[in-house]
mmCIF file of C-alpha atoms in Angstrom:
data_model
loop_
_atom_site.group_PDB
_atom_site.id
_atom_site.type_symbol
_atom_site.label_atom_id
_atom_site.label_comp_id
_atom_site.label_asym_id
_atom_site.label_seq_id
_atom_site.Cartn_x
_atom_site.Cartn_y
_atom_site.Cartn_z
ATOM 1 C CA MET U 1 -5.890 -28.296 69.639
ATOM 2 C CA GLN U 2 -2.274 -27.834 70.706
ATOM 3 C CA PHE U 3 -1.188 -29.295 74.049
ATOM 4 C CA ASP U 4 1.626 -27.908 76.198
ATOM 5 C CA THR U 5 2.562 -31.454 77.182
ATOM 6 C CA LYS U 6 3.146 -34.620 75.221
ATOM 7 C CA ILE U 7 2.661 -38.256 76.195
ATOM 8 C CA ALA U 8 5.100 -40.707 74.643
ATOM 9 C CA VAL U 9 5.221 -44.478 74.954
ATOM 10 C CA VAL U 10 8.290 -46.326 73.681
ATOM 11 C CA ILE U 11 7.907 -50.071 73.121
ATOM 12 C CA ARG U 12 10.538 -52.590 72.143
ATOM 13 C CA THR U 13 9.824 -53.679 68.588
ATOM 14 C CA ASP U 14 10.744 -57.370 68.925
ATOM 15 C CA LEU U 15 7.821 -58.249 71.234
ATOM 16 C CA GLN U 16 4.827 -60.340 70.266
ATOM 17 C CA ALA U 17 1.697 -58.346 69.383
ATOM 18 C CA TRP U 18 -0.121 -59.273 72.621
ATOM 19 C CA GLN U 19 2.930 -58.185 74.628
ATOM 20 C CA LYS U 20 3.077 -54.790 72.894
ATOM 21 C CA LEU U 21 -0.588 -54.164 73.621
ATOM 22 C CA ASN U 22 -0.182 -55.294 77.226
ATOM 23 C CA VAL U 23 2.852 -53.075 77.767
ATOM 24 C CA ALA U 24 1.175 -50.026 76.184
ATOM 25 C CA SER U 25 -1.909 -50.518 78.365
ATOM 26 C CA PHE U 26 0.021 -50.829 81.613
ATOM 27 C CA LEU U 27 2.332 -47.921 80.818
ATOM 28 C CA THR U 28 -0.498 -45.528 79.959
ATOM 29 C CA SER U 29 -2.172 -46.427 83.244
ATOM 30 C CA GLY U 30 0.980 -45.143 84.939
ATOM 31 C CA ILE U 31 0.620 -41.825 83.141
ATOM 32 C CA ALA U 32 -3.048 -41.583 84.140
ATOM 33 C CA ALA U 33 -2.187 -42.317 87.776
ATOM 34 C CA ALA U 34 0.635 -39.771 87.920
ATOM 35 C CA PHE U 35 -1.171 -37.043 85.979
ATOM 36 C CA PRO U 36 -4.895 -37.123 86.806
ATOM 37 C CA GLU U 37 -5.249 -33.722 85.130
ATOM 38 C CA CYS U 38 -4.734 -35.423 81.751
ATOM 39 C CA ILE U 39 -7.989 -37.357 82.171
ATOM 40 C CA GLY U 40 -10.933 -35.936 80.247
ATOM 41 C CA GLU U 41 -14.599 -35.940 81.141
ATOM 42 C CA PRO U 42 -16.732 -39.102 81.035
ATOM 43 C CA TYR U 43 -18.407 -40.029 77.754
ATOM 44 C CA GLU U 44 -22.100 -40.472 77.057
ATOM 45 C CA ASP U 45 -23.819 -41.597 73.854
ATOM 46 C CA ALA U 46 -27.084 -40.282 72.404
ATOM 47 C CA SER U 47 -28.981 -43.052 74.231
ATOM 48 C CA GLY U 48 -27.756 -41.804 77.591
ATOM 49 C CA THR U 49 -25.377 -44.717 78.165
ATOM 50 C CA LYS U 50 -22.422 -43.532 80.226
ATOM 51 C CA TYR U 51 -18.799 -44.533 79.587
ATOM 52 C CA LEU U 52 -15.547 -44.024 81.446
ATOM 53 C CA SER U 53 -13.209 -41.074 80.950
ATOM 54 C CA LEU U 54 -10.111 -41.407 78.788
ATOM 55 C CA ILE U 55 -6.802 -39.606 78.670
ATOM 56 C CA GLY U 56 -7.745 -36.410 76.874
ATOM 57 C CA GLN U 57 -4.659 -35.851 74.771
ATOM 58 C CA PRO U 58 -2.880 -37.812 72.047
ATOM 59 C CA ILE U 59 -0.506 -40.585 73.057
ATOM 60 C CA LEU U 60 2.386 -41.076 70.645
ATOM 61 C CA ILE U 61 3.732 -44.629 70.402
ATOM 62 C CA TYR U 62 7.347 -45.121 69.322
ATOM 63 C CA GLY U 63 9.245 -48.316 68.547
ATOM 64 C CA ALA U 64 12.795 -49.015 69.659
ATOM 65 C CA ASP U 65 15.298 -51.792 70.088
ATOM 66 C CA GLY U 66 16.783 -52.482 73.522
ATOM 67 C CA PRO U 67 19.670 -49.982 73.358
ATOM 68 C CA ALA U 68 17.441 -47.185 72.036
ATOM 69 C CA LEU U 69 14.907 -47.898 74.777
ATOM 70 C CA SER U 70 17.647 -47.661 77.434
ATOM 71 C CA ARG U 71 18.894 -44.430 75.845
ATOM 72 C CA ALA U 72 15.378 -42.950 76.004
ATOM 73 C CA LEU U 73 15.155 -43.917 79.690
ATOM 74 C CA ASP U 74 18.505 -42.252 80.409
ATOM 75 C CA ARG U 75 17.436 -39.130 78.511
ATOM 76 C CA ALA U 76 14.181 -38.956 80.480
ATOM 77 C CA LEU U 77 15.888 -39.359 83.850
ATOM 78 C CA SER U 78 18.580 -36.802 82.977
ATOM 79 C CA ARG U 79 15.786 -34.302 82.275
ATOM 80 C CA ASN U 80 13.999 -35.051 85.560
ATOM 81 C CA VAL U 81 11.121 -36.783 83.774
ATOM 82 C CA ALA U 82 9.812 -39.700 85.837
ATOM 83 C CA PRO U 83 8.873 -42.516 83.460
ATOM 84 C CA ALA U 84 6.655 -45.540 83.872
ATOM 85 C CA VAL U 85 8.662 -48.695 83.106
ATOM 86 C CA TYR U 86 7.822 -52.231 82.060
ATOM 87 C CA THR U 87 10.475 -54.942 82.063
ATOM 88 C CA GLU U 88 10.540 -58.344 80.432
ATOM 89 C CA ASP U 89 10.568 -59.970 83.881
ATOM 90 C CA MET U 90 7.091 -58.551 84.502
ATOM 91 C CA PHE U 91 5.598 -60.886 81.870
ATOM 92 C CA ALA U 92 6.229 -63.766 84.307
ATOM 93 C CA THR U 93 4.444 -62.167 87.274
ATOM 94 C CA THR U 94 0.781 -62.357 88.161
ATOM 95 C CA HIS U 95 0.121 -59.250 90.285
ATOM 96 C CA ASP U 96 1.226 -55.697 90.985
ATOM 97 C CA ALA U 97 3.383 -56.420 94.036
ATOM 98 C CA ALA U 98 5.300 -59.061 92.073
ATOM 99 C CA ASN U 99 5.820 -56.547 89.248
ATOM 100 C CA ARG U 100 7.342 -54.036 91.655
ATOM 101 C CA ALA U 101 9.541 -56.760 93.173
ATOM 102 C CA ALA U 102 10.765 -57.779 89.696
ATOM 103 C CA VAL U 103 11.869 -54.208 88.974
ATOM 104 C CA LYS U 104 13.342 -53.722 92.461
ATOM 105 C CA ALA U 105 15.529 -56.841 92.072
ATOM 106 C CA VAL U 106 17.528 -55.390 89.160
ATOM 107 C CA GLY U 107 19.788 -52.340 88.929
ATOM 108 C CA ARG U 108 18.793 -49.683 86.396
ATOM 109 C CA ALA U 109 21.638 -50.491 83.996
ATOM 110 C CA ASP U 110 20.545 -54.142 83.928
ATOM 111 C CA LEU U 111 16.789 -53.642 83.523
ATOM 112 C CA ASN U 112 15.540 -55.666 80.559
ATOM 113 C CA LEU U 113 13.214 -52.908 79.380
ATOM 114 C CA VAL U 114 10.352 -53.622 77.029
ATOM 115 C CA GLY U 115 8.663 -50.235 77.380
ATOM 116 C CA ILE U 116 8.614 -46.817 79.007
ATOM 117 C CA ALA U 117 6.054 -44.024 79.047
ATOM 118 C CA MET U 118 6.357 -40.405 80.046
ATOM 119 C CA ARG U 119 4.536 -37.097 80.016
ATOM 120 C CA ALA U 120 6.326 -33.776 79.993
ATOM 121 C CA GLU U 121 6.542 -30.512 78.096
ATOM 122 C CA ARG U 122 6.457 -31.071 74.352
ATOM 123 C CA LYS U 123 10.043 -29.944 73.713
ATOM 124 C CA VAL U 124 11.379 -32.147 76.514
ATOM 125 C CA ILE U 125 9.628 -35.237 75.142
ATOM 126 C CA ASP U 126 10.914 -34.396 71.650
ATOM 127 C CA LYS U 127 14.496 -34.482 72.986
ATOM 128 C CA ILE U 128 13.918 -37.754 74.816
ATOM 129 C CA VAL U 129 12.509 -39.561 71.762
ATOM 130 C CA ASP U 130 14.798 -37.892 69.229
ATOM 131 C CA GLY U 131 15.779 -40.395 66.555
ATOM 132 C CA LEU U 132 12.939 -42.835 67.302
ATOM 133 C CA LYS U 133 10.267 -43.661 64.747
ATOM 134 C CA PHE U 134 6.574 -44.160 65.368
ATOM 135 C CA HIS U 135 5.770 -47.798 66.059
ATOM 136 C CA SER U 136 4.380 -49.622 63.061
#
């Protein structure tokens, strides 16, 4: 099935494994919150056990160093694509309000980004992530 939109997550490659997973999880929750139409129907197994809905389209995960991550953010913003962001400062916080305060305290050019996620038309996402490789 071909989708008109694409979801891309870009994660800094020098993070510890648990940090990468944490960042990817938080960032995709931002996509789900901003685009409820991307959520599929709930699941149910043959025994009748019900499970929660998931995002119903592929999520592509890219790796990047700090400068490439900042470049992807700039490309997204210049194309009017609102990204979800995760900064290194957020690893030291313990709740959502503190996360927002950590981002608010730093100008965009000085954000110590560890990840961004975005959803937009396929061709727009392709331009934003141009030159990035899938995370390995």
